[in-house]
Amino acid sequence: TIHACSKKTTSQDKNWTHFRGSDLNGIAANENIPLMWDESVIKWKTEIHDKGYSSPVVYGNQIWVTTAKADGKEIYAVCIDFQTGKIIYDIKVFTPDEVERRNSTNTYATPTPCIEKGFVYVHYGSIGTACINTEDGSIVWKQTGLKCKQVHAAASSPIIYKNLIILHFESTDVRYVAALDKSNGNIVWRSDRPEELYIPLPTFGKPAFITPIIINVKGRDLLISNGSAICQAFEPTTGKEIWRVVDGAETTIAMPFTENGILFWYTGFNVADDGKTYTDLLAVNPDGEGDITGKNIIWNKKDETSDNQMLSPVIKDGLIYTVTTRNNMMCIDAATGEEIWSRRVTSHYNASPLYNNGNIWFFTVKGEVLVLKAGRKYEVVSNNQMDSGIWATPAILRNSMIMRTENYLYRIGVK
């Protein structure tokens, strides 16, 4: 059997512990979320100071997000009460003396925290990683020894695996995956990407911003990590490479996803002989060792693109839902890679879509919330508008949606 994220210590409908949920897949339980929104469905609305695109994570009665000054000189973690929306903690975690530049579409607080009972882990790329005690808001440890040249600022989110916090550092100078001991922040292992595969890529095509997943293949857990030039499966406790697929593309952002024993991921963008750019969406059999590029790829789907694939698709019941950077929203057959339907959309979708209760939820940087009925037919269920843009992927749990816009955090629920 092959399934995603072997760490299932809590039910996803009770807590939402990582980027795209406790199972890292964007799938909520059958929560009763209102489809048509007005003031009556807003349980509370809380202003979050400064700027951050990290998604909310939830454990118990606490919601955590990160935020930062626009110049990156003050980096915060903010805890909000789930029931009331009141701020419990507003913690200044780092005050770096020097901050590298960021992309205009990014912030210094874009990686989503991960949380478990008693502790939340916040990550800001080369600025540092920290563990916060959720009982009293004290900082348990900080780790600032892992570095790379953050030419765009960080975006890859940490994940918890057993006693480890797994992190990605991939930029123009170095590219590696590392694991910290979650009890003290010490570095347990570090695996560098194979340098020879990155030499052909242009300097600014070498970074990657993906969040990895854990899958289980025939009883063995694998850490799946798709960088710019290569996707690798690692032994998560040691960082040893198990297999690789070489794709040689530039700047990967979307995270991998899986269903029914098949692994899927977007490459970064490639440049064809005619100068046009494209990305590949790959479907791969993850059962193998060594270089499986030639034998384990089931299908690949090319999409013309003007930029890197920003959002991570959601897959449910054999159907993949995604929006390309050329603003094509589409449903793809996961078995074949064939396009089932597509629609041209007018806004950018940087937050990742979510599945809940038979519907697919999409969110735009203009604050639009589009709900489609899941299935092989394009069918709009509802369309709502928020006060400002949505860059962070919401959380869905306890018959509520926890949504972060550019300025506020909302809890939206039934009347």
PDB file of C-alpha atoms in Angstrom, residues 93-333:
ATOM      1  CA  VAL A  93      10.960  35.689  17.259  1.00  0.00           C
ATOM      2  CA  PHE A  94      13.901  37.133  15.296  1.00  0.00           C
ATOM      3  CA  THR A  95      15.453  40.571  14.780  1.00  0.00           C
ATOM      4  CA  PRO A  96      18.082  39.894  12.102  1.00  0.00           C
ATOM      5  CA  ASP A  97      20.852  42.440  11.587  1.00  0.00           C
ATOM      6  CA  GLU A  98      21.026  41.710   7.872  1.00  0.00           C
ATOM      7  CA  VAL A  99      18.197  40.563   5.656  1.00  0.00           C
ATOM      8  CA  GLU A 100      18.580  39.384   2.088  1.00  0.00           C
ATOM      9  CA  ARG A 101      16.199  40.660  -0.535  1.00  0.00           C
ATOM     10  CA  ARG A 102      12.828  39.144  -1.306  1.00  0.00           C
ATOM     11  CA  ASN A 103      10.718  38.799  -4.414  1.00  0.00           C
ATOM     12  CA  SER A 104       8.034  41.463  -4.699  1.00  0.00           C
ATOM     13  CA  THR A 105       5.391  38.713  -4.609  1.00  0.00           C
ATOM     14  CA  ASN A 106       6.800  37.201  -1.414  1.00  0.00           C
ATOM     15  CA  THR A 107       7.097  38.179   2.269  1.00  0.00           C
ATOM     16  CA  TYR A 108       9.583  37.433   5.042  1.00  0.00           C
ATOM     17  CA  ALA A 109       6.916  35.295   6.735  1.00  0.00           C
ATOM     18  CA  THR A 110       5.629  32.990   3.997  1.00  0.00           C
ATOM     19  CA  PRO A 111       6.497  29.476   5.286  1.00  0.00           C
ATOM     20  CA  THR A 112       3.570  27.986   7.204  1.00  0.00           C
ATOM     21  CA  PRO A 113       4.295  26.806  10.785  1.00  0.00           C
ATOM     22  CA  CYS A 114       3.698  23.230  11.883  1.00  0.00           C
ATOM     23  CA  ILE A 115       2.160  22.443  15.239  1.00  0.00           C
ATOM     24  CA  GLU A 116       1.586  19.587  17.665  1.00  0.00           C
ATOM     25  CA  LYS A 117       0.499  19.306  21.273  1.00  0.00           C
ATOM     26  CA  GLY A 118       2.499  21.762  23.328  1.00  0.00           C
ATOM     27  CA  PHE A 119       4.728  23.156  20.585  1.00  0.00           C
ATOM     28  CA  VAL A 120       4.627  25.148  17.369  1.00  0.00           C
ATOM     29  CA  TYR A 121       7.580  25.288  14.970  1.00  0.00           C
ATOM     30  CA  VAL A 122       8.057  28.492  12.967  1.00  0.00           C
ATOM     31  CA  HIS A 123      10.457  28.804  10.047  1.00  0.00           C
ATOM     32  CA  TYR A 124      11.724  31.813   8.105  1.00  0.00           C
ATOM     33  CA  GLY A 125      14.364  30.302   5.821  1.00  0.00           C
ATOM     34  CA  SER A 126      17.907  31.551   6.419  1.00  0.00           C
ATOM     35  CA  ILE A 127      16.667  33.963   9.075  1.00  0.00           C
ATOM     36  CA  GLY A 128      16.082  30.982  11.326  1.00  0.00           C
ATOM     37  CA  THR A 129      13.758  28.350  12.749  1.00  0.00           C
ATOM     38  CA  ALA A 130      12.295  28.328  16.250  1.00  0.00           C
ATOM     39  CA  CYS A 131      10.209  26.178  18.588  1.00  0.00           C
ATOM     40  CA  ILE A 132       7.640  27.943  20.761  1.00  0.00           C
ATOM     41  CA  ASN A 133       5.939  26.459  23.814  1.00  0.00           C
ATOM     42  CA  THR A 134       2.216  26.920  23.142  1.00  0.00           C
ATOM     43  CA  GLU A 135       1.354  26.747  26.850  1.00  0.00           C
ATOM     44  CA  ASP A 136       3.181  29.959  27.786  1.00  0.00           C
ATOM     45  CA  GLY A 137       4.529  31.478  24.557  1.00  0.00           C
ATOM     46  CA  SER A 138       8.170  30.975  25.543  1.00  0.00           C
ATOM     47  CA  ILE A 139      10.781  30.244  22.880  1.00  0.00           C
ATOM     48  CA  VAL A 140      12.220  26.773  23.540  1.00  0.00           C
ATOM     49  CA  TRP A 141      15.032  26.916  20.980  1.00  0.00           C
ATOM     50  CA  LYS A 142      16.273  28.735  17.903  1.00  0.00           C
ATOM     51  CA  GLN A 143      18.324  27.367  15.022  1.00  0.00           C
ATOM     52  CA  THR A 144      20.104  29.941  12.836  1.00  0.00           C
ATOM     53  CA  GLY A 145      22.954  27.829  11.480  1.00  0.00           C
ATOM     54  CA  LEU A 146      21.275  26.677   8.260  1.00  0.00           C
ATOM     55  CA  LYS A 147      21.856  29.157   5.454  1.00  0.00           C
ATOM     56  CA  CYS A 148      21.439  29.784   1.761  1.00  0.00           C
ATOM     57  CA  LYS A 149      21.293  32.944  -0.340  1.00  0.00           C
ATOM     58  CA  GLN A 150      17.596  33.779  -0.183  1.00  0.00           C
ATOM     59  CA  VAL A 151      17.310  35.811  -3.374  1.00  0.00           C
ATOM     60  CA  HIS A 152      13.501  35.683  -3.239  1.00  0.00           C
ATOM     61  CA  ALA A 153      13.021  35.046   0.531  1.00  0.00           C
ATOM     62  CA  ALA A 154      11.794  31.714   1.850  1.00  0.00           C
ATOM     63  CA  ALA A 155       8.523  29.934   1.057  1.00  0.00           C
ATOM     64  CA  SER A 156       9.032  26.229   1.832  1.00  0.00           C
ATOM     65  CA  SER A 157       7.125  25.127   4.933  1.00  0.00           C
ATOM     66  CA  PRO A 158       8.488  22.783   7.612  1.00  0.00           C
ATOM     67  CA  ILE A 159       6.926  19.415   8.362  1.00  0.00           C
ATOM     68  CA  ILE A 160       6.980  17.228  11.461  1.00  0.00           C
ATOM     69  CA  TYR A 161       8.112  13.624  11.101  1.00  0.00           C
ATOM     70  CA  LYS A 162       8.422  11.636  14.330  1.00  0.00           C
ATOM     71  CA  ASN A 163      11.166  13.426  16.331  1.00  0.00           C
ATOM     72  CA  LEU A 164      12.255  15.590  13.382  1.00  0.00           C
ATOM     73  CA  ILE A 165      11.464  18.928  11.782  1.00  0.00           C
ATOM     74  CA  ILE A 166      12.267  18.682   8.060  1.00  0.00           C
ATOM     75  CA  LEU A 167      13.350  21.835   6.224  1.00  0.00           C
ATOM     76  CA  HIS A 168      14.310  22.869   2.686  1.00  0.00           C
ATOM     77  CA  PHE A 169      17.029  25.365   1.778  1.00  0.00           C
ATOM     78  CA  GLU A 170      17.308  25.783  -1.970  1.00  0.00           C
ATOM     79  CA  SER A 171      18.655  28.906  -3.608  1.00  0.00           C
ATOM     80  CA  THR A 172      21.325  30.165  -5.997  1.00  0.00           C
ATOM     81  CA  ASP A 173      24.335  29.056  -3.960  1.00  0.00           C
ATOM     82  CA  VAL A 174      23.372  25.827  -2.155  1.00  0.00           C
ATOM     83  CA  ARG A 175      20.459  23.418  -2.220  1.00  0.00           C
ATOM     84  CA  TYR A 176      19.799  20.892   0.519  1.00  0.00           C
ATOM     85  CA  VAL A 177      17.206  19.177   2.689  1.00  0.00           C
ATOM     86  CA  ALA A 178      17.835  19.055   6.440  1.00  0.00           C
ATOM     87  CA  ALA A 179      16.252  17.646   9.579  1.00  0.00           C
ATOM     88  CA  LEU A 180      16.321  19.120  13.076  1.00  0.00           C
ATOM     89  CA  ASP A 181      15.746  17.367  16.378  1.00  0.00           C
ATOM     90  CA  LYS A 182      12.422  18.895  17.379  1.00  0.00           C
ATOM     91  CA  SER A 183      13.322  18.768  21.088  1.00  0.00           C
ATOM     92  CA  ASN A 184      16.400  21.014  20.865  1.00  0.00           C
ATOM     93  CA  GLY A 185      16.781  22.280  17.285  1.00  0.00           C
ATOM     94  CA  ASN A 186      20.055  20.458  16.653  1.00  0.00           C
ATOM     95  CA  ILE A 187      20.807  19.385  13.073  1.00  0.00           C
ATOM     96  CA  VAL A 188      20.291  15.612  12.730  1.00  0.00           C
ATOM     97  CA  TRP A 189      21.071  15.250   9.028  1.00  0.00           C
ATOM     98  CA  ARG A 190      21.605  17.265   5.867  1.00  0.00           C
ATOM     99  CA  SER A 191      21.397  15.994   2.277  1.00  0.00           C
ATOM    100  CA  ASP A 192      22.694  18.254  -0.469  1.00  0.00           C
ATOM    101  CA  ARG A 193      21.189  18.159  -3.937  1.00  0.00           C
ATOM    102  CA  PRO A 194      23.529  16.711  -6.602  1.00  0.00           C
ATOM    103  CA  GLU A 195      25.441  19.802  -7.736  1.00  0.00           C
ATOM    104  CA  GLU A 196      26.194  18.520 -11.242  1.00  0.00           C
ATOM    105  CA  LEU A 197      22.492  18.612 -12.144  1.00  0.00           C
ATOM    106  CA  TYR A 198      22.251  22.319 -11.294  1.00  0.00           C
ATOM    107  CA  ILE A 199      25.242  23.522 -13.327  1.00  0.00           C
ATOM    108  CA  PRO A 200      23.200  23.779 -16.587  1.00  0.00           C
ATOM    109  CA  LEU A 201      20.459  25.850 -14.925  1.00  0.00           C
ATOM    110  CA  PRO A 202      20.642  29.659 -14.938  1.00  0.00           C
ATOM    111  CA  THR A 203      21.458  31.166 -11.551  1.00  0.00           C
ATOM    112  CA  PHE A 204      17.951  32.351 -10.778  1.00  0.00           C
ATOM    113  CA  GLY A 205      16.458  29.063 -11.955  1.00  0.00           C
ATOM    114  CA  LYS A 206      18.178  27.059  -9.227  1.00  0.00           C
ATOM    115  CA  PRO A 207      16.023  27.946  -6.170  1.00  0.00           C
ATOM    116  CA  ALA A 208      13.019  25.880  -5.140  1.00  0.00           C
ATOM    117  CA  PHE A 209      10.242  26.649  -2.669  1.00  0.00           C
ATOM    118  CA  ILE A 210       8.459  23.344  -2.257  1.00  0.00           C
ATOM    119  CA  THR A 211       7.052  21.733   0.871  1.00  0.00           C
ATOM    120  CA  PRO A 212       7.741  17.976   0.968  1.00  0.00           C
ATOM    121  CA  ILE A 213       5.383  15.151   1.841  1.00  0.00           C
ATOM    122  CA  ILE A 214       5.802  11.762   3.489  1.00  0.00           C
ATOM    123  CA  ILE A 215       4.395   8.707   1.722  1.00  0.00           C
ATOM    124  CA  ASN A 216       4.511   5.047   2.626  1.00  0.00           C
ATOM    125  CA  VAL A 217       5.539   2.523  -0.032  1.00  0.00           C
ATOM    126  CA  LYS A 218       5.265  -1.147   0.935  1.00  0.00           C
ATOM    127  CA  GLY A 219       5.706  -0.370   4.610  1.00  0.00           C
ATOM    128  CA  ARG A 220       8.589   2.061   4.149  1.00  0.00           C
ATOM    129  CA  ASP A 221       8.182   5.795   4.728  1.00  0.00           C
ATOM    130  CA  LEU A 222       9.667   8.062   2.061  1.00  0.00           C
ATOM    131  CA  LEU A 223      10.258  11.793   2.167  1.00  0.00           C
ATOM    132  CA  ILE A 224       9.326  13.157  -1.272  1.00  0.00           C
ATOM    133  CA  SER A 225      11.057  16.379  -2.255  1.00  0.00           C
ATOM    134  CA  ASN A 226      10.880  17.903  -5.743  1.00  0.00           C
ATOM    135  CA  GLY A 227      13.618  20.481  -6.254  1.00  0.00           C
ATOM    136  CA  SER A 228      14.314  22.402  -9.425  1.00  0.00           C
ATOM    137  CA  ALA A 229      16.584  19.924 -11.213  1.00  0.00           C
ATOM    138  CA  ILE A 230      15.511  16.741  -9.480  1.00  0.00           C
ATOM    139  CA  CYS A 231      12.831  15.040  -7.418  1.00  0.00           C
ATOM    140  CA  GLN A 232      14.235  12.781  -4.712  1.00  0.00           C
ATOM    141  CA  ALA A 233      12.850  10.266  -2.280  1.00  0.00           C
ATOM    142  CA  PHE A 234      14.770  10.177   0.995  1.00  0.00           C
ATOM    143  CA  GLU A 235      14.790   7.942   4.015  1.00  0.00           C
ATOM    144  CA  PRO A 236      13.271  10.529   6.371  1.00  0.00           C
ATOM    145  CA  THR A 237      15.169   9.484   9.506  1.00  0.00           C
ATOM    146  CA  THR A 238      18.631   9.651   7.887  1.00  0.00           C
ATOM    147  CA  GLY A 239      18.397  11.742   4.706  1.00  0.00           C
ATOM    148  CA  LYS A 240      19.701   8.881   2.567  1.00  0.00           C
ATOM    149  CA  GLU A 241      18.503   9.082  -1.050  1.00  0.00           C
ATOM    150  CA  ILE A 242      16.321   6.136  -2.108  1.00  0.00           C
ATOM    151  CA  TRP A 243      15.466   7.189  -5.664  1.00  0.00           C
ATOM    152  CA  ARG A 244      15.546  10.165  -7.993  1.00  0.00           C
ATOM    153  CA  VAL A 245      13.794  11.506 -11.072  1.00  0.00           C
ATOM    154  CA  VAL A 246      15.848  14.031 -13.011  1.00  0.00           C
ATOM    155  CA  ASP A 247      13.714  16.718 -14.656  1.00  0.00           C
ATOM    156  CA  GLY A 248      16.163  19.609 -15.038  1.00  0.00           C
ATOM    157  CA  ALA A 249      13.634  22.436 -14.811  1.00  0.00           C
ATOM    158  CA  GLU A 250      13.826  25.872 -13.211  1.00  0.00           C
ATOM    159  CA  THR A 251      12.453  27.078  -9.867  1.00  0.00           C
ATOM    160  CA  THR A 252       9.923  24.628  -8.447  1.00  0.00           C
ATOM    161  CA  ILE A 253       7.214  25.890  -6.069  1.00  0.00           C
ATOM    162  CA  ALA A 254       4.205  23.514  -6.057  1.00  0.00           C
ATOM    163  CA  MET A 255       4.459  20.605  -3.608  1.00  0.00           C
ATOM    164  CA  PRO A 256       3.999  16.947  -4.593  1.00  0.00           C
ATOM    165  CA  PHE A 257       0.727  15.094  -4.028  1.00  0.00           C
ATOM    166  CA  THR A 258      -0.451  11.500  -4.133  1.00  0.00           C
ATOM    167  CA  GLU A 259      -3.477   9.230  -4.479  1.00  0.00           C
ATOM    168  CA  ASN A 260      -4.038   5.535  -5.202  1.00  0.00           C
ATOM    169  CA  GLY A 261      -0.356   4.675  -5.077  1.00  0.00           C
ATOM    170  CA  ILE A 262       0.690   7.256  -7.673  1.00  0.00           C
ATOM    171  CA  LEU A 263       2.884  10.279  -6.958  1.00  0.00           C
ATOM    172  CA  PHE A 264       2.420  13.551  -8.842  1.00  0.00           C
ATOM    173  CA  TRP A 265       4.421  16.767  -9.017  1.00  0.00           C
ATOM    174  CA  TYR A 266       4.994  19.826 -11.167  1.00  0.00           C
ATOM    175  CA  THR A 267       8.458  20.545 -12.437  1.00  0.00           C
ATOM    176  CA  GLY A 268       9.703  24.086 -12.614  1.00  0.00           C
ATOM    177  CA  PHE A 269       9.570  25.677 -16.043  1.00  0.00           C
ATOM    178  CA  ASN A 270      11.652  24.554 -19.016  1.00  0.00           C
ATOM    179  CA  VAL A 271      12.529  26.530 -22.122  1.00  0.00           C
ATOM    180  CA  ALA A 272      11.777  24.802 -25.414  1.00  0.00           C
ATOM    181  CA  ASP A 273      13.864  25.172 -28.573  1.00  0.00           C
ATOM    182  CA  ASP A 274      11.461  27.809 -29.860  1.00  0.00           C
ATOM    183  CA  GLY A 275      11.976  29.882 -26.718  1.00  0.00           C
ATOM    184  CA  LYS A 276       8.571  29.119 -25.210  1.00  0.00           C
ATOM    185  CA  THR A 277       8.402  28.047 -21.576  1.00  0.00           C
ATOM    186  CA  TYR A 278       6.478  25.087 -20.217  1.00  0.00           C
ATOM    187  CA  THR A 279       6.084  22.988 -17.088  1.00  0.00           C
ATOM    188  CA  ASP A 280       5.576  19.262 -16.831  1.00  0.00           C
ATOM    189  CA  LEU A 281       3.059  17.645 -14.527  1.00  0.00           C
ATOM    190  CA  LEU A 282       4.393  14.145 -13.863  1.00  0.00           C
ATOM    191  CA  ALA A 283       2.688  10.978 -12.649  1.00  0.00           C
ATOM    192  CA  VAL A 284       5.211   8.529 -11.197  1.00  0.00           C
ATOM    193  CA  ASN A 285       5.220   5.085  -9.616  1.00  0.00           C
ATOM    194  CA  PRO A 286       7.147   5.741  -6.360  1.00  0.00           C
ATOM    195  CA  ASP A 287       8.179   2.107  -5.856  1.00  0.00           C
ATOM    196  CA  GLY A 288      11.813   1.913  -6.909  1.00  0.00           C
ATOM    197  CA  GLU A 289      15.445   2.641  -6.145  1.00  0.00           C
ATOM    198  CA  GLY A 290      18.198   4.599  -7.857  1.00  0.00           C
ATOM    199  CA  ASP A 291      17.487   6.670 -10.950  1.00  0.00           C
ATOM    200  CA  ILE A 292      13.900   5.822 -11.905  1.00  0.00           C
ATOM    201  CA  THR A 293      13.521   8.603 -14.507  1.00  0.00           C
ATOM    202  CA  GLY A 294      13.235   6.309 -17.485  1.00  0.00           C
ATOM    203  CA  LYS A 295      11.073   3.527 -16.106  1.00  0.00           C
ATOM    204  CA  ASN A 296       8.702   4.832 -13.445  1.00  0.00           C
ATOM    205  CA  ILE A 297       7.098   7.830 -15.155  1.00  0.00           C
ATOM    206  CA  ILE A 298       3.514   6.870 -15.990  1.00  0.00           C
ATOM    207  CA  TRP A 299       2.605  10.046 -17.884  1.00  0.00           C
ATOM    208  CA  ASN A 300       3.599  13.651 -18.183  1.00  0.00           C
ATOM    209  CA  LYS A 301       1.461  16.595 -19.197  1.00  0.00           C
ATOM    210  CA  LYS A 302       3.058  19.712 -20.665  1.00  0.00           C
ATOM    211  CA  ASP A 303       1.549  23.111 -19.951  1.00  0.00           C
ATOM    212  CA  GLU A 304       2.699  26.330 -21.530  1.00  0.00           C
ATOM    213  CA  THR A 305       3.525  28.808 -18.818  1.00  0.00           C
ATOM    214  CA  SER A 306       4.727  32.346 -18.355  1.00  0.00           C
ATOM    215  CA  ASP A 307       6.072  31.635 -14.884  1.00  0.00           C
ATOM    216  CA  ASN A 308       6.426  28.975 -12.183  1.00  0.00           C
ATOM    217  CA  GLN A 309       3.458  26.942 -11.002  1.00  0.00           C
ATOM    218  CA  MET A 310       2.546  28.686  -7.747  1.00  0.00           C
ATOM    219  CA  LEU A 311      -0.247  26.650  -6.169  1.00  0.00           C
ATOM    220  CA  SER A 312      -0.261  22.983  -5.209  1.00  0.00           C
ATOM    221  CA  PRO A 313      -3.097  21.007  -6.857  1.00  0.00           C
ATOM    222  CA  VAL A 314      -5.630  19.016  -4.897  1.00  0.00           C
ATOM    223  CA  ILE A 315      -6.505  15.461  -5.943  1.00  0.00           C
ATOM    224  CA  LYS A 316      -9.696  13.615  -5.000  1.00  0.00           C
ATOM    225  CA  ASP A 317     -11.277  10.456  -6.410  1.00  0.00           C
ATOM    226  CA  GLY A 318      -8.943  10.263  -9.389  1.00  0.00           C
ATOM    227  CA  LEU A 319      -9.323  13.902 -10.424  1.00  0.00           C
ATOM    228  CA  ILE A 320      -6.657  16.618 -10.156  1.00  0.00           C
ATOM    229  CA  TYR A 321      -7.809  20.239  -9.771  1.00  0.00           C
ATOM    230  CA  THR A 322      -5.339  22.997 -10.548  1.00  0.00           C
ATOM    231  CA  VAL A 323      -4.837  26.460 -12.030  1.00  0.00           C
ATOM    232  CA  THR A 324      -1.846  27.139 -14.270  1.00  0.00           C
ATOM    233  CA  THR A 325       0.104  30.388 -14.282  1.00  0.00           C
ATOM    234  CA  ARG A 326      -1.526  31.234 -17.615  1.00  0.00           C
ATOM    235  CA  ASN A 327      -4.803  31.306 -15.688  1.00  0.00           C
ATOM    236  CA  ASN A 328      -6.233  28.053 -16.978  1.00  0.00           C
ATOM    237  CA  MET A 329      -8.301  26.315 -14.324  1.00  0.00           C
ATOM    238  CA  MET A 330      -8.571  22.648 -15.122  1.00  0.00           C
ATOM    239  CA  CYS A 331      -9.582  19.187 -14.048  1.00  0.00           C
ATOM    240  CA  ILE A 332      -7.193  16.399 -15.058  1.00  0.00           C
ATOM    241  CA  ASP A 333      -7.732  12.642 -15.101  1.00  0.00           C
TER     242      ASP A 333
END
